[in-house]
Amino acid sequence: MDEQLQKIKQDFLQDLKTVKDNLQLEELEQKFFSRRSGEMTEIMKKLKDLSVDARKKFGKLANEVKKELEDILIEKQIELNNQLVNKIADTEWIDITQPKLPVKDRGHLHPNTIIQNDLEDFFTSMGFLVLDGPELESDYYNFTAVNIPPTHPARDMQDTFYIKDHGPDSDSPWVMRTQTSPMQVRAMQKHGVPIRAIIPGRCFRNEATDVRHEHTFYQLEGIVIDKNINFSHMKGVLEAVAKHLYGNETVVRLRPKFYPFVEPGVNGEVTCFLCKGAGCRVCKNTGWLEIFGAGMVHPNVLREGGVDPEKYQGFAFGFGLTRLVMLKYGIDDIRNLQNGDIRFLKQF
Ligand code: FA5
């Protein structure tokens, strides 16, 4: 027993030399003092099997060794903790008198997001909901539900990227949505009528890109359905938006345009923000800039949305949000907005 105690003490001191941190110290403690299998614990358990005299002799010795090793453990722990505190103090410190460092390269919102946020606030103040819709849209919602059946020639004007074998409805193709208009029907189906909502979002078209056309761009759709809504309500809202964006002197011009999902449909232009109507490079000398399509929602679209066209009517509009941004900031090439050139984006 005496020899066993001496051996444990030697092993303990030997192992202690390799201990570098609290984790290793804990492992050492477990090895010798764990309740179930610690080497010191095992010796203490064996004491009960000794004769009374032997127990008196070895019991005293075992307790002394045990106490000695426990004290060494505590000392080592204090030493390690002090080392840790000193290390932190050496490497990490706070100088509370140091002036604040200048922030380098702080990020900011993309111009598109700035205008979207601004319009969301503006429409919310007029009682509109702000809704979100899927960018990957079913062929049905993107086209058929908004009165563009499969054989309709209007589909040619909005070619897009088709997705094969998409989920449970894979017998009907899915598309990267070409417009935010599918949300007219989704909004009526989900929220019912009366409804006032805008839906900003990304759209995709298979385009030959140029300074005004991108394959990926943003639109901002709007829909208002209620009893006794008429064309002048639509004109009032669209004029309010144009004046909000480009100033009180801005005039809105509506000209007839065919969109299958509205009747009548219009193309909306505003006086050029640069030349105020006199004619310039930005408006191609016309004095007008096209910024939206709009019209009174077609009865077929109301029916798709579950709304009775004999009781309700309303209007919808679709701003080219990316174009609004271009006009607001005088950006002459749409492609700058998403080519990731930081020198361009830093200007906003
Ligand atoms: C539509 O997309 C209709 N959904 C708008 C609408 C909504 C009409 C509700 C009536 C009622 P259009 O294809 O004209 O219409 O596009 C609307 C606007 O999106 C355009 O005026 C233009 O500003 C913008 N736009 C269209 N294609 C592109 C493109 N490739 N790149 C950038 N902007 C585009």
Coordinates of C-alpha atoms and ligand atoms in Angstrom, one line a residue:
M1 CA 0.0 0.0 0.0
D2 CA 2.9 2.3 0.9
E3 CA 4.5 1.7 -2.4
Q4 CA 1.3 2.1 -4.3
L5 CA 0.8 5.6 -2.7
Q6 CA 4.3 6.6 -3.5
K7 CA 3.8 5.5 -7.1
I8 CA 0.6 7.5 -7.4
K9 CA 2.3 10.6 -6.1
Q10 CA 5.2 10.2 -8.5
D11 CA 2.9 9.7 -11.5
F12 CA 0.8 12.6 -10.4
L13 CA 3.9 14.9 -10.2
Q14 CA 5.2 13.6 -13.5
D15 CA 1.9 14.3 -15.3
L16 CA 1.6 17.7 -13.7
K17 CA 4.8 18.8 -15.5
T18 CA 3.0 18.4 -18.8
V19 CA -0.1 20.4 -17.8
K20 CA -0.3 23.7 -19.8
D21 CA -3.9 24.8 -19.4
N22 CA -7.0 24.3 -17.4
L23 CA -8.4 21.7 -19.7
Q24 CA -5.3 19.5 -19.2
L25 CA -5.5 20.2 -15.4
E26 CA -9.0 18.9 -15.4
E27 CA -8.0 15.8 -17.2
L28 CA -5.3 15.2 -14.6
E29 CA -7.8 15.7 -11.8
Q30 CA -10.1 13.2 -13.4
K31 CA -7.3 10.6 -13.7
F32 CA -6.5 10.7 -10.0
F33 CA -9.6 11.9 -8.3
S34 CA -12.6 10.9 -10.4
R35 CA -15.3 9.3 -8.2
R36 CA -15.6 6.2 -10.3
S37 CA -12.1 5.3 -11.4
G38 CA -9.6 7.9 -10.1
E39 CA -6.3 6.2 -9.0
M40 CA -6.4 7.9 -5.6
T41 CA -10.1 7.2 -5.2
E42 CA -9.4 3.5 -5.8
I43 CA -6.7 3.4 -3.1
M44 CA -9.1 5.1 -0.6
K45 CA -11.8 2.5 -1.4
K46 CA -9.3 -0.3 -0.6
L47 CA -8.7 1.0 2.9
K48 CA -11.9 -0.6 4.2
D49 CA -10.5 -4.0 3.4
L50 CA -7.5 -3.6 5.7
S51 CA -7.1 -4.7 9.2
V52 CA -7.8 -2.1 11.9
D53 CA -4.1 -1.5 12.6
A54 CA -3.1 -1.3 8.9
R55 CA -6.1 0.9 8.2
K56 CA -5.0 3.3 11.0
K57 CA -1.4 3.4 9.6
F58 CA -2.2 3.6 5.8
G59 CA -5.4 5.6 6.3
K60 CA -3.4 8.5 7.8
L61 CA -0.7 8.2 5.1
A62 CA -3.3 8.0 2.3
N63 CA -5.2 11.0 3.6
E64 CA -1.9 13.0 3.8
V65 CA -0.9 12.1 0.2
K66 CA -4.5 12.9 -0.9
K67 CA -4.5 16.3 0.8
E68 CA -1.0 17.1 -0.6
L69 CA -2.0 16.3 -4.2
E70 CA -5.2 18.3 -3.9
D71 CA -3.3 21.3 -2.6
I72 CA -0.9 21.0 -5.5
L73 CA -3.9 20.9 -7.9
I74 CA -5.3 24.1 -6.4
E75 CA -1.9 25.9 -6.6
K76 CA -1.6 24.9 -10.2
Q77 CA -5.0 26.2 -11.0
I78 CA -4.2 29.6 -9.5
E79 CA -0.9 29.6 -11.4
L80 CA -2.7 28.9 -14.7
N81 CA -5.4 31.5 -14.1
N82 CA -2.8 34.1 -13.4
Q83 CA -1.0 33.2 -16.6
L84 CA -4.3 33.6 -18.5
V85 CA -5.1 37.0 -17.0
N86 CA -1.6 38.2 -17.8
K87 CA -1.8 37.0 -21.3
I88 CA -5.1 38.8 -21.9
A89 CA -3.7 41.9 -20.3
D90 CA -0.7 41.7 -22.6
T91 CA -2.5 41.2 -25.9
E92 CA -5.9 42.8 -25.3
W93 CA -6.4 46.2 -23.7
I94 CA -8.7 49.1 -24.0
D95 CA -7.4 52.6 -24.0
I96 CA -10.5 54.6 -23.0
T97 CA -8.8 57.9 -23.8
Q98 CA -8.2 56.9 -27.4
P99 CA -10.4 59.0 -29.8
K100 CA -12.9 57.1 -32.0
L101 CA -11.3 55.6 -35.2
P102 CA -12.7 56.8 -38.5
V103 CA -15.0 54.2 -40.1
K104 CA -13.5 53.2 -43.4
D105 CA -15.7 52.1 -46.3
R106 CA -19.1 52.1 -44.6
G107 CA -21.7 50.5 -46.8
H108 CA -24.9 52.0 -47.9
L109 CA -28.2 51.1 -49.6
H110 CA -28.3 50.4 -53.3
P111 CA -30.1 53.2 -55.2
N112 CA -32.7 50.7 -56.2
T113 CA -33.4 50.0 -52.5
I114 CA -33.5 53.7 -51.7
I115 CA -36.2 54.4 -54.2
Q116 CA -38.1 51.2 -53.3
N117 CA -38.1 52.1 -49.6
D118 CA -39.2 55.6 -50.4
L119 CA -42.1 54.4 -52.5
E120 CA -43.1 51.8 -49.9
D121 CA -43.4 54.6 -47.3
F122 CA -45.3 56.8 -49.7
F123 CA -47.8 54.1 -50.6
T124 CA -48.2 53.0 -47.0
S125 CA -49.1 56.6 -46.1
M126 CA -52.0 56.2 -48.6
G127 CA -53.2 53.0 -46.9
F128 CA -51.6 50.5 -49.3
L129 CA -50.3 47.1 -48.2
V130 CA -46.8 46.1 -49.2
L131 CA -46.8 42.5 -50.5
D132 CA -44.1 40.2 -51.7
G133 CA -44.4 37.6 -54.5
P134 CA -42.4 34.7 -55.9
E135 CA -39.7 35.3 -58.5
L136 CA -40.1 31.8 -59.7
E137 CA -43.7 31.9 -60.9
S138 CA -46.1 29.4 -62.5
D139 CA -46.8 29.9 -66.1
Y140 CA -50.5 30.1 -65.0
Y141 CA -50.1 33.1 -62.7
N142 CA -47.5 34.9 -64.9
F143 CA -49.6 34.7 -68.0
T144 CA -52.9 32.8 -68.1
A145 CA -54.3 34.2 -64.9
V146 CA -53.7 37.8 -66.2
N147 CA -55.6 37.1 -69.4
I148 CA -52.6 35.9 -71.5
P149 CA -53.6 32.4 -72.5
P150 CA -51.0 30.0 -74.0
T151 CA -51.5 31.0 -77.6
H152 CA -51.8 34.7 -77.0
P153 CA -49.3 36.8 -79.0
A154 CA -48.6 39.0 -75.9
R155 CA -46.5 36.2 -74.6
D156 CA -43.9 36.9 -77.3
M157 CA -43.3 40.4 -75.9
Q158 CA -42.2 38.9 -72.6
D159 CA -40.0 35.9 -73.3
T160 CA -38.3 34.6 -70.2
F161 CA -36.4 31.7 -68.6
Y162 CA -38.5 28.5 -68.4
I163 CA -37.9 26.0 -65.6
K164 CA -38.6 22.3 -66.4
D165 CA -39.9 19.7 -63.9
H166 CA -40.6 22.1 -61.1
G167 CA -42.2 20.3 -58.2
P168 CA -45.8 19.1 -57.9
D169 CA -47.1 21.2 -60.8
S170 CA -44.4 20.2 -63.2
D171 CA -46.9 19.5 -66.0
S172 CA -47.4 23.2 -66.2
P173 CA -44.0 25.0 -66.9
W174 CA -42.6 27.5 -64.3
V175 CA -41.0 30.7 -65.3
M176 CA -38.8 33.4 -63.9
R177 CA -41.6 36.0 -63.7
T178 CA -41.5 38.6 -66.5
Q179 CA -43.6 41.1 -64.5
T180 CA -45.1 41.7 -61.1
S181 CA -48.6 41.6 -62.5
P182 CA -49.2 37.9 -61.5
M183 CA -49.4 39.3 -57.9
Q184 CA -52.7 41.1 -58.9
V185 CA -54.4 37.7 -58.9
R186 CA -52.5 36.2 -56.0
A187 CA -53.2 39.3 -53.9
M188 CA -57.0 39.2 -54.6
Q189 CA -57.1 35.4 -53.9
K190 CA -55.2 35.8 -50.6
H191 CA -56.5 39.0 -49.2
G192 CA -59.9 39.4 -50.9
V193 CA -61.5 42.7 -51.8
P194 CA -61.5 45.6 -51.2
I195 CA -57.8 45.8 -51.5
R196 CA -55.1 48.4 -51.9
A197 CA -51.6 47.0 -52.3
I198 CA -48.2 47.4 -54.0
I199 CA -45.8 44.7 -54.8
P200 CA -42.2 45.7 -55.6
G201 CA -40.0 42.9 -56.9
R202 CA -37.5 41.5 -59.4
C203 CA -38.5 40.5 -62.9
F204 CA -36.6 38.6 -65.6
R205 CA -36.8 38.7 -69.4
N206 CA -34.9 37.2 -72.2
E207 CA -33.7 40.5 -73.5
A208 CA -31.0 41.7 -75.8
T209 CA -29.6 44.1 -73.2
D210 CA -29.0 47.8 -73.9
V211 CA -28.8 51.1 -72.0
R212 CA -32.5 50.8 -71.1
H213 CA -33.1 47.0 -71.0
E214 CA -31.7 44.4 -68.6
H215 CA -32.5 40.7 -68.3
T216 CA -33.1 41.3 -64.6
F217 CA -34.8 44.5 -63.4
Y218 CA -37.3 45.7 -60.8
Q219 CA -41.0 46.6 -61.1
L220 CA -43.4 48.0 -58.7
E221 CA -47.0 46.7 -59.2
G222 CA -50.0 48.3 -57.7
I223 CA -53.6 47.2 -57.4
V224 CA -56.7 48.9 -56.0
I225 CA -60.0 47.1 -56.1
D226 CA -63.2 48.4 -54.5
K227 CA -66.8 49.4 -55.3
N228 CA -67.0 52.5 -57.5
I229 CA -63.3 52.8 -58.4
N230 CA -62.8 54.7 -61.7
F231 CA -60.2 55.9 -64.0
S232 CA -59.8 59.3 -62.3
H233 CA -58.8 57.6 -59.0
M234 CA -56.0 55.8 -61.0
K235 CA -54.9 59.1 -62.6
G236 CA -54.8 60.8 -59.1
V237 CA -52.6 58.1 -57.6
L238 CA -50.2 57.9 -60.5
E239 CA -49.9 61.8 -60.6
A240 CA -49.2 61.8 -56.8
V241 CA -46.4 59.2 -57.3
A242 CA -44.8 61.2 -60.2
K243 CA -45.0 64.5 -58.2
H244 CA -43.6 62.8 -55.1
L245 CA -40.6 61.4 -57.1
Y246 CA -39.8 64.3 -59.5
G247 CA -41.4 67.4 -58.0
N248 CA -44.7 69.3 -58.0
E249 CA -44.4 70.7 -61.4
T250 CA -44.2 67.2 -63.0
V251 CA -47.1 66.5 -65.4
V252 CA -48.3 63.0 -66.2
R253 CA -49.4 62.1 -69.7
L254 CA -51.5 59.0 -70.3
R255 CA -51.7 57.4 -73.8
P256 CA -53.7 54.4 -74.8
K257 CA -51.7 51.1 -74.7
F258 CA -52.8 47.5 -75.0
Y259 CA -52.1 45.2 -72.0
P260 CA -54.2 42.0 -72.0
F261 CA -55.0 42.4 -68.3
V262 CA -56.4 45.9 -68.3
E263 CA -59.2 47.6 -70.2
P264 CA -58.7 50.4 -71.0
G265 CA -54.9 50.3 -70.7
V266 CA -52.5 53.2 -70.7
N267 CA -48.9 54.0 -71.0
G268 CA -47.8 56.6 -68.5
E269 CA -45.2 59.3 -69.2
V270 CA -43.9 62.2 -67.1
T271 CA -42.3 65.5 -68.1
C272 CA -38.6 64.9 -68.4
F273 CA -36.9 65.6 -65.0
L274 CA -33.9 67.1 -66.8
C275 CA -35.3 69.5 -69.4
K276 CA -38.8 70.0 -67.9
G277 CA -40.4 69.2 -71.2
A278 CA -38.2 71.2 -73.5
G279 CA -36.5 68.1 -75.0
C280 CA -33.1 66.7 -74.3
R281 CA -30.8 63.7 -74.7
V282 CA -32.4 61.8 -71.8
C283 CA -36.0 62.0 -73.3
K284 CA -34.8 61.8 -76.9
N285 CA -36.1 65.3 -77.5
T286 CA -39.7 64.4 -76.8
G287 CA -40.0 66.1 -73.4
W288 CA -41.6 63.0 -72.0
L289 CA -40.3 59.9 -70.3
E290 CA -42.2 56.6 -70.0
I291 CA -42.3 55.2 -66.5
F292 CA -45.3 52.9 -66.2
G293 CA -48.1 50.9 -67.7
A294 CA -51.6 51.0 -66.1
G295 CA -55.3 50.5 -66.6
M296 CA -58.6 49.3 -65.3
V297 CA -58.4 45.7 -64.2
H298 CA -59.9 43.4 -66.9
P299 CA -63.0 41.5 -65.8
N300 CA -61.3 38.2 -66.6
V301 CA -58.5 39.0 -64.2
L302 CA -61.0 39.9 -61.4
R303 CA -62.8 36.6 -62.0
E304 CA -59.4 34.7 -61.7
G305 CA -58.9 36.5 -58.4
G306 CA -62.3 35.3 -57.2
V307 CA -63.9 38.7 -57.5
D308 CA -67.3 39.5 -59.1
P309 CA -66.7 42.1 -61.8
E310 CA -70.3 43.2 -61.6
K311 CA -69.8 44.4 -58.0
Y312 CA -66.1 45.4 -57.9
Q313 CA -63.8 47.2 -60.2
G314 CA -60.4 48.8 -59.9
F315 CA -57.1 49.7 -61.4
A316 CA -53.6 48.3 -61.6
F317 CA -50.3 49.9 -62.5
G318 CA -46.7 48.6 -63.1
F319 CA -43.8 51.0 -62.7
G320 CA -40.4 50.1 -64.1
L321 CA -38.8 50.6 -60.7
T322 CA -35.3 50.4 -62.2
R323 CA -36.3 53.1 -64.7
L324 CA -37.5 55.3 -61.9
V325 CA -34.1 55.0 -60.3
M326 CA -32.4 55.9 -63.6
L327 CA -34.5 58.9 -64.0
K328 CA -34.2 60.1 -60.4
Y329 CA -30.4 59.9 -60.5
G330 CA -29.8 60.7 -64.2
I331 CA -28.2 57.3 -64.8
D332 CA -27.8 56.8 -68.5
D333 CA -27.1 53.1 -68.7
I334 CA -29.3 50.6 -66.8
R335 CA -26.5 48.0 -66.7
N336 CA -24.5 50.1 -64.3
L337 CA -27.0 49.3 -61.6
Q338 CA -26.1 45.6 -61.2
N339 CA -22.6 45.2 -62.7
G340 CA -21.2 45.4 -59.2
D341 CA -18.8 48.3 -60.0
I342 CA -18.1 49.8 -56.6
R343 CA -16.9 53.1 -58.1
F344 CA -20.4 53.6 -59.6
L345 CA -22.3 52.6 -56.4
K346 CA -20.2 54.8 -54.2
Q347 CA -21.8 57.9 -55.8
F348 CA -25.2 57.3 -54.1
Ligands
FA5_1 C1 -45.7 45.3 -67.8 O1 -44.7 44.6 -67.5 C2 -47.0 45.3 -67.2 N1 -47.1 44.3 -66.3 C3 -47.2 46.7 -66.5 C4 -48.7 46.9 -66.1 C5 -49.1 46.6 -64.9 C6 -49.6 47.4 -67.0 C7 -50.4 46.8 -64.5 C8 -50.9 47.6 -66.7 C9 -51.3 47.3 -65.4 P1 -44.2 46.5 -69.6 O2 -43.7 45.3 -70.3 O3 -44.4 47.8 -70.4 O4 -45.5 46.2 -68.8 O5 -43.2 46.9 -68.4 C10 -43.5 47.9 -67.5 C11 -42.2 48.7 -67.2 O6 -41.2 47.8 -66.8 C12 -41.7 49.4 -68.4 O7 -42.3 50.7 -68.5 C13 -40.2 49.6 -68.1 O8 -40.0 50.7 -67.3 C14 -39.9 48.3 -67.2 N2 -39.2 47.3 -68.1 C15 -39.8 46.4 -68.9 N3 -38.8 45.7 -69.5 C16 -37.6 46.1 -68.9 C17 -36.3 45.7 -69.1 N4 -35.9 44.7 -69.8 N5 -35.3 46.3 -68.3 C18 -35.7 47.3 -67.5 N6 -37.0 47.7 -67.3 C19 -37.9 47.1 -68.0

